[in-house]
PDB file of C-alpha atoms in Angstrom:
ATOM      1  CA  THR Y   4      -5.126-137.419 -58.130  1.00 49.00           C
ATOM      2  CA  VAL Y   5      -7.805-139.744 -56.764  1.00 51.00           C
ATOM      3  CA  ILE Y   6     -11.521-139.699 -57.379  1.00 54.00           C
ATOM      4  CA  VAL Y   7     -13.699-139.550 -54.305  1.00 60.00           C
ATOM      5  CA  SER Y   8     -17.396-139.574 -53.506  1.00 71.00           C
ATOM      6  CA  PRO Y   9     -19.324-138.569 -50.503  1.00 76.00           C
ATOM      7  CA  VAL Y  10     -21.320-141.720 -50.722  1.00 84.00           C
ATOM      8  CA  SER Y  11     -20.602-145.518 -50.533  1.00 87.00           C
ATOM      9  CA  TYR Y  12     -23.136-147.548 -52.307  1.00 92.00           C
ATOM     10  CA  TYR Y  13     -23.916-151.050 -53.557  1.00 94.00           C
ATOM     11  CA  GLU Y  14     -26.708-152.928 -55.129  1.00 96.00           C
ATOM     12  CA  VAL Y  15     -28.101-156.518 -54.744  1.00 95.00           C
ATOM     13  CA  THR Y  16     -30.209-158.019 -57.605  1.00 96.00           C
ATOM     14  CA  LEU Y  17     -32.406-161.024 -56.766  1.00 94.00           C
ATOM     15  CA  ARG Y  18     -33.317-163.586 -59.383  1.00 92.00           C
ATOM     16  CA  PRO Y  19     -35.528-166.713 -59.180  1.00 88.00           C
ATOM     17  CA  ALA Y  20     -33.751-170.027 -58.608  1.00 83.00           C
ATOM     18  CA  GLU Y  21     -33.057-171.986 -61.751  1.00 81.00           C
ATOM     19  CA  HIS Y  22     -33.985-175.250 -60.029  1.00 75.00           C
ATOM     20  CA  PRO Y  23     -36.313-174.476 -57.066  1.00 73.00           C
ATOM     21  CA  ARG Y  24     -36.142-176.900 -54.136  1.00 73.00           C
ATOM     22  CA  TRP Y  25     -38.340-175.101 -51.641  1.00 66.00           C
ATOM     23  CA  THR Y  26     -41.756-176.740 -52.134  1.00 59.00           C
ATOM     24  CA  ASN Y  27     -43.637-175.025 -49.263  1.00 62.00           C
ATOM     25  CA  ALA Y  28     -45.194-171.912 -50.802  1.00 64.00           C
ATOM     26  CA  ASN Y  29     -46.048-170.608 -47.306  1.00 62.00           C
ATOM     27  CA  VAL Y  30     -42.438-170.305 -46.320  1.00 70.00           C
ATOM     28  CA  LYS Y  31     -41.313-166.656 -46.673  1.00 80.00           C
ATOM     29  CA  GLN Y  32     -37.907-166.240 -48.312  1.00 86.00           C
ATOM     30  CA  CYS Y  33     -35.880-163.293 -46.922  1.00 88.00           C
ATOM     31  CA  VAL Y  34     -32.905-161.364 -48.045  1.00 91.00           C
ATOM     32  CA  SER Y  35     -31.655-158.511 -45.834  1.00 91.00           C
ATOM     33  CA  VAL Y  36     -29.557-155.736 -47.227  1.00 94.00           C
ATOM     34  CA  GLY Y  37     -27.539-153.274 -45.214  1.00 91.00           C
ATOM     35  CA  VAL Y  38     -24.193-152.529 -43.543  1.00 91.00           C
ATOM     36  CA  CYS Y  39     -22.331-153.684 -40.403  1.00 86.00           C
ATOM     37  CA  LEU Y  40     -19.342-152.790 -38.425  1.00 82.00           C
ATOM     38  CA  ARG Y  41     -16.260-154.548 -39.634  1.00 76.00           C
ATOM     39  CA  SER Y  42     -15.871-156.043 -36.131  1.00 71.00           C
ATOM     40  CA  TRP Y  43     -19.249-157.648 -36.408  1.00 63.00           C
ATOM     41  CA  LYS Y  44     -17.779-160.545 -38.477  1.00 59.00           C
ATOM     42  CA  GLN Y  45     -16.306-161.780 -35.245  1.00 55.00           C
ATOM     43  CA  ARG Y  46     -19.804-162.201 -33.758  1.00 58.00           C
ATOM     44  CA  PRO Y  47     -21.886-165.373 -34.147  1.00 53.00           C
ATOM     45  CA  ARG Y  48     -23.013-165.948 -37.711  1.00 68.00           C
ATOM     46  CA  GLY Y  49     -26.475-166.905 -38.904  1.00 74.00           C
ATOM     47  CA  GLN Y  50     -28.079-163.521 -38.307  1.00 79.00           C
ATOM     48  CA  GLN Y  51     -29.933-161.213 -40.724  1.00 85.00           C
ATOM     49  CA  ALA Y  52     -28.709-157.614 -41.081  1.00 85.00           C
ATOM     50  CA  GLY Y  53     -30.072-155.492 -38.287  1.00 82.00           C
ATOM     51  CA  TRP Y  54     -30.691-158.168 -35.679  1.00 84.00           C
ATOM     52  CA  CYS Y  55     -27.850-156.918 -33.496  1.00 82.00           C
ATOM     53  CA  LYS Y  56     -26.502-153.463 -32.525  1.00 82.00           C
ATOM     54  CA  TYR Y  57     -23.539-153.848 -34.907  1.00 81.00           C
ATOM     55  CA  SER Y  58     -25.688-153.925 -38.136  1.00 87.00           C
ATOM     56  CA  TRP Y  59     -28.349-151.973 -39.974  1.00 91.00           C
ATOM     57  CA  GLY Y  60     -30.680-153.733 -42.380  1.00 93.00           C
ATOM     58  CA  LEU Y  61     -33.720-153.648 -44.631  1.00 94.00           C
ATOM     59  CA  HIS Y  62     -35.591-157.057 -44.823  1.00 93.00           C
ATOM     60  CA  GLY Y  63     -37.254-158.217 -47.974  1.00 92.00           C
ATOM     61  CA  ASP Y  64     -39.953-160.455 -46.466  1.00 90.00           C
ATOM     62  CA  ASP Y  65     -41.769-157.525 -44.862  1.00 91.00           C
ATOM     63  CA  GLY Y  66     -40.044-154.299 -46.022  1.00 92.00           C
ATOM     64  CA  ASN Y  67     -39.081-153.399 -42.407  1.00 91.00           C
ATOM     65  CA  LEU Y  68     -35.999-151.804 -41.037  1.00 92.00           C
ATOM     66  CA  PHE Y  69     -33.931-153.496 -38.264  1.00 91.00           C
ATOM     67  CA  HIS Y  70     -31.090-152.246 -36.102  1.00 88.00           C
ATOM     68  CA  GLY Y  71     -30.304-153.954 -32.829  1.00 82.00           C
ATOM     69  CA  SER Y  72     -33.811-155.227 -32.970  1.00 75.00           C
ATOM     70  CA  GLY Y  73     -33.669-158.920 -32.418  1.00 69.00           C
ATOM     71  CA  MET Y  74     -35.266-161.606 -34.592  1.00 62.00           C
ATOM     72  CA  HIS Y  75     -38.852-160.507 -34.441  1.00 61.00           C
ATOM     73  CA  HIS Y  76     -38.764-156.764 -33.596  1.00 60.00           C
ATOM     74  CA  SER Y  77     -38.460-154.342 -36.500  1.00 62.00           C
ATOM     75  CA  VAL Y  78     -37.619-150.704 -36.157  1.00 72.00           C
ATOM     76  CA  GLU Y  79     -40.328-149.553 -38.522  1.00 81.00           C
ATOM     77  CA  ALA Y  80     -42.048-150.324 -41.854  1.00 87.00           C
ATOM     78  CA  PHE Y  81     -40.037-148.717 -44.673  1.00 92.00           C
ATOM     79  CA  SER Y  82     -40.900-150.212 -48.047  1.00 94.00           C
ATOM     80  CA  ARG Y  83     -42.860-152.787 -49.775  1.00 95.00           C
ATOM     81  CA  PRO Y  84     -41.586-156.361 -49.500  1.00 93.00           C
ATOM     82  CA  PHE Y  85     -38.996-157.226 -52.207  1.00 93.00           C
ATOM     83  CA  GLY Y  86     -37.869-160.497 -53.711  1.00 92.00           C
ATOM     84  CA  ALA Y  87     -36.849-162.165 -56.975  1.00 92.00           C
ATOM     85  CA  GLY Y  88     -36.840-159.644 -59.792  1.00 94.00           C
ATOM     86  CA  ASP Y  89     -35.944-156.733 -57.623  1.00 96.00           C
ATOM     87  CA  THR Y  90     -32.692-154.729 -57.206  1.00 98.00           C
ATOM     88  CA  ILE Y  91     -32.089-153.183 -53.835  1.00 97.00           C
ATOM     89  CA  GLY Y  92     -29.451-150.539 -53.231  1.00 96.00           C
ATOM     90  CA  CYS Y  93     -27.902-149.468 -49.872  1.00 95.00           C
ATOM     91  CA  GLY Y  94     -25.714-146.465 -49.386  1.00 93.00           C
ATOM     92  CA  VAL Y  95     -23.893-144.552 -46.648  1.00 89.00           C
ATOM     93  CA  ASN Y  96     -23.904-140.803 -47.039  1.00 87.00           C
ATOM     94  CA  TYR Y  97     -20.791-139.424 -45.357  1.00 79.00           C
ATOM     95  CA  GLN Y  98     -21.970-135.802 -45.642  1.00 79.00           C
ATOM     96  CA  ASN Y  99     -25.007-136.247 -43.387  1.00 84.00           C
ATOM     97  CA  ASN Y 100     -24.167-139.594 -41.616  1.00 86.00           C
ATOM     98  CA  THR Y 101     -27.179-141.424 -42.950  1.00 90.00           C
ATOM     99  CA  ILE Y 102     -27.957-144.838 -44.436  1.00 92.00           C
ATOM    100  CA  PHE Y 103     -30.359-144.775 -47.451  1.00 95.00           C
ATOM    101  CA  TYR Y 104     -31.966-147.381 -49.711  1.00 97.00           C
ATOM    102  CA  THR Y 105     -33.169-147.654 -53.241  1.00 97.00           C
ATOM    103  CA  LEU Y 106     -35.524-150.157 -54.949  1.00 98.00           C
ATOM    104  CA  ASN Y 107     -35.414-150.812 -58.671  1.00 98.00           C
ATOM    105  CA  GLY Y 108     -33.590-147.569 -59.343  1.00 97.00           C
ATOM    106  CA  GLN Y 109     -35.964-145.387 -57.193  1.00 97.00           C
ATOM    107  CA  LEU Y 110     -34.810-143.663 -53.987  1.00 96.00           C
ATOM    108  CA  LEU Y 111     -36.702-145.024 -50.957  1.00 97.00           C
ATOM    109  CA  GLY Y 112     -35.146-142.377 -48.729  1.00 95.00           C
ATOM    110  CA  GLU Y 113     -33.034-142.137 -45.567  1.00 95.00           C
ATOM    111  CA  ALA Y 114     -33.417-145.138 -43.210  1.00 94.00           C
ATOM    112  CA  PHE Y 115     -31.000-144.592 -40.338  1.00 90.00           C
ATOM    113  CA  SER Y 116     -28.990-141.751 -38.812  1.00 88.00           C
ATOM    114  CA  LEU Y 117     -25.447-142.572 -37.604  1.00 84.00           C
ATOM    115  CA  HIS Y 118     -23.718-141.021 -34.692  1.00 75.00           C
ATOM    116  CA  GLY Y 119     -20.084-140.195 -35.251  1.00 61.00           C
ATOM    117  CA  PRO Y 120     -18.011-140.273 -38.490  1.00 54.00           C
ATOM    118  CA  PRO Y 121     -18.921-143.341 -40.576  1.00 48.00           C
ATOM    119  CA  PHE Y 122     -15.196-143.865 -41.429  1.00 52.00           C
ATOM    120  CA  ARG Y 123     -14.509-144.396 -37.806  1.00 55.00           C
ATOM    121  CA  ARG Y 124     -17.223-146.965 -37.669  1.00 60.00           C
ATOM    122  CA  ARG Y 125     -15.730-148.833 -40.595  1.00 74.00           C
ATOM    123  CA  LEU Y 126     -18.979-149.843 -42.101  1.00 83.00           C
ATOM    124  CA  ILE Y 127     -18.999-152.689 -44.699  1.00 86.00           C
ATOM    125  CA  PRO Y 128     -21.791-154.223 -46.792  1.00 89.00           C
ATOM    126  CA  MET Y 129     -23.857-156.970 -45.238  1.00 89.00           C
ATOM    127  CA  ILE Y 130     -26.360-159.275 -46.789  1.00 89.00           C
ATOM    128  CA  GLY Y 131     -28.370-161.904 -44.997  1.00 87.00           C
ATOM    129  CA  LEU Y 132     -29.731-164.830 -46.971  1.00 86.00           C
ATOM    130  CA  ASP Y 133     -32.615-167.135 -46.102  1.00 85.00           C
ATOM    131  CA  THR Y 134     -33.582-167.947 -49.663  1.00 85.00           C
ATOM    132  CA  GLU Y 135     -32.943-170.089 -52.711  1.00 84.00           C
ATOM    133  CA  TRP Y 136     -32.938-167.099 -55.045  1.00 88.00           C
ATOM    134  CA  SER Y 137     -29.747-166.278 -56.846  1.00 88.00           C
ATOM    135  CA  VAL Y 138     -28.020-163.056 -55.696  1.00 92.00           C
ATOM    136  CA  LYS Y 139     -25.887-160.716 -57.696  1.00 93.00           C
ATOM    137  CA  ILE Y 140     -23.904-158.057 -55.882  1.00 94.00           C
ATOM    138  CA  ASN Y 141     -22.697-154.936 -57.727  1.00 94.00           C
ATOM    139  CA  LEU Y 142     -20.039-152.921 -55.774  1.00 91.00           C
ATOM    140  CA  GLY Y 143     -19.578-150.529 -58.631  1.00 88.00           C
ATOM    141  CA  ARG Y 144     -17.845-152.584 -61.322  1.00 88.00           C
ATOM    142  CA  GLU Y 145     -21.048-152.281 -63.383  1.00 91.00           C
ATOM    143  CA  GLU Y 146     -23.455-149.421 -63.894  1.00 92.00           C
ATOM    144  CA  PHE Y 147     -25.868-149.100 -61.042  1.00 94.00           C
ATOM    145  CA  VAL Y 148     -29.670-149.267 -61.607  1.00 96.00           C
ATOM    146  CA  TYR Y 149     -29.978-146.163 -59.383  1.00 95.00           C
ATOM    147  CA  HIS Y 150     -28.569-143.043 -61.170  1.00 94.00           C
ATOM    148  CA  GLY Y 151     -29.076-140.453 -58.426  1.00 92.00           C
ATOM    149  CA  LEU Y 152     -25.698-140.781 -56.721  1.00 89.00           C
ATOM    150  CA  PRO Y 153     -23.692-137.513 -56.273  1.00 82.00           C
ATOM    151  CA  PRO Y 154     -20.832-136.932 -58.768  1.00 75.00           C
ATOM    152  CA  TYR Y 155     -17.337-138.018 -57.960  1.00 68.00           C
ATOM    153  CA  SER Y 156     -14.870-135.252 -57.474  1.00 63.00           C
ATOM    154  CA  PRO Y 157     -11.088-135.300 -57.968  1.00 59.00           C
ATOM    155  CA  THR Y 158      -8.623-134.544 -55.231  1.00 61.00           C
ATOM    156  CA  THR Y 159      -5.051-135.450 -54.244  1.00 58.00           C
ATOM    157  CA  LEU Y 160      -4.040-138.073 -51.800  1.00 54.00           C
ATOM    158  CA  ALA Y 161      -2.312-135.391 -49.689  1.00 61.00           C
ATOM    159  CA  LYS Y 162      -5.551-133.356 -49.383  1.00 62.00           C
ATOM    160  CA  LEU Y 163      -7.551-136.448 -48.630  1.00 58.00           C
ATOM    161  CA  ALA Y 164      -4.990-137.443 -45.938  1.00 58.00           C
ATOM    162  CA  ASP Y 165      -5.170-133.971 -44.408  1.00 62.00           C
ATOM    163  CA  TYR Y 166      -9.005-134.055 -44.397  1.00 58.00           C
ATOM    164  CA  THR Y 167      -8.968-137.521 -42.815  1.00 57.00           C
ATOM    165  CA  ILE Y 168      -6.623-136.313 -40.066  1.00 54.00           C
ATOM    166  CA  ALA Y 169      -8.798-133.232 -39.447  1.00 57.00           C
ATOM    167  CA  GLN Y 170     -11.945-135.302 -39.154  1.00 54.00           C
ATOM    168  CA  GLY Y 171     -10.246-137.662 -36.719  1.00 51.00           C
ATOM    169  CA  TRP Y 172     -11.214-140.697 -38.840  1.00 50.00           C
ATOM    170  CA  ILE Y 173      -7.705-142.245 -38.625  1.00 48.00           C
ATOM    171  CA  ARG Y 174      -5.647-142.188 -35.551  1.00 48.00           C
ATOM    172  CA  THR Y 175      -1.942-142.955 -35.791  1.00 47.00           C
ATOM    173  CA  ALA Y 176       0.564-142.671 -32.958  1.00 47.00           C
ATOM    174  CA  PRO Y 177       3.479-140.418 -33.914  1.00 48.00           C
ATOM    175  CA  PRO Y 178       6.811-141.987 -34.306  1.00 47.00           C
ATOM    176  CA  ALA Y 179       9.466-141.561 -31.672  1.00 48.00           C
ATOM    177  CA  ARG Y 180      11.805-139.684 -34.038  1.00 50.00           C
ATOM    178  CA  GLY Y 181      11.369-137.116 -36.706  1.00 50.00           C
ATOM    179  CA  ASP Y 182       8.425-134.893 -37.551  1.00 49.00           C
ATOM    180  CA  GLY Y 183       5.366-136.741 -36.206  1.00 49.00           C
ATOM    181  CA  LYS Y 184       2.814-134.783 -38.399  1.00 50.00           C
ATOM    182  CA  ILE Y 185       4.687-135.579 -41.710  1.00 51.00           C
ATOM    183  CA  ALA Y 186       5.106-139.276 -40.729  1.00 54.00           C
ATOM    184  CA  ILE Y 187       1.367-139.557 -39.872  1.00 52.00           C
ATOM    185  CA  ARG Y 188       0.367-137.863 -43.079  1.00 53.00           C
ATOM    186  CA  GLY Y 189       2.712-140.206 -45.017  1.00 53.00           C
ATOM    187  CA  SER Y 190       1.322-143.266 -43.265  1.00 57.00           C
ATOM    188  CA  ILE Y 191      -2.275-142.326 -44.230  1.00 52.00           C
ATOM    189  CA  ILE Y 192      -1.253-141.537 -47.793  1.00 52.00           C
ATOM    190  CA  ARG Y 193       0.252-144.977 -48.123  1.00 56.00           C
ATOM    191  CA  ARG Y 194      -2.998-146.562 -46.772  1.00 57.00           C
ATOM    192  CA  LEU Y 195      -5.034-144.490 -49.136  1.00 52.00           C
ATOM    193  CA  MET Y 196      -2.796-145.547 -52.079  1.00 52.00           C
ATOM    194  CA  ALA Y 197      -3.217-149.175 -51.045  1.00 54.00           C
ATOM    195  CA  ALA Y 198      -6.958-148.849 -50.882  1.00 52.00           C
ATOM    196  CA  THR Y 199      -7.165-147.163 -54.187  1.00 49.00           C
ATOM    197  CA  VAL Y 200      -5.087-149.917 -55.877  1.00 44.00           C
ATOM    198  CA  GLN Y 201      -7.256-152.676 -54.341  1.00 43.00           C
ATOM    199  CA  GLN Y 202     -10.398-151.094 -55.790  1.00 41.00           C
TER     200      GLN Y 202
END
């Protein structure tokens, strides 16, 4: 039996720098929190979340949402600016294909709608840093500040593999010999087992 959730979620806590070096108070520090396609890591680095079409982000310097928006063009205003002392959460809801945010344990709401199954997109956390603040990332090893996540539900690896196949989230070419469906199911179960062990 494995425990699954319809939501992937993580939180970022920002803290003041112990030894500040930025002396210009007029310079805005910015942390962007979001998700990106796994393939985005092959793109040029040095970008905040949401600046290209491969990522979605909420920026702390202005509280605006960005997706494929370029450096100076936000999608829309979404929250108050955030910085040192705040905890920002970002989640992907697989049930309705949306990305949502929280701030200091309070739900800000849905920010983006995704097209196509998120699993097929292979979304991973993304954080952009233009700051001297310290950053703590919680991927679930500790209790989240936000307590509104849906409950986990138990299932078997076999059922999860069947559901994954039915949704088309994993495509595996059938082997040349034997029962292709059984082999595909077995291959997915092995992947799910490996992912479960890694967590």
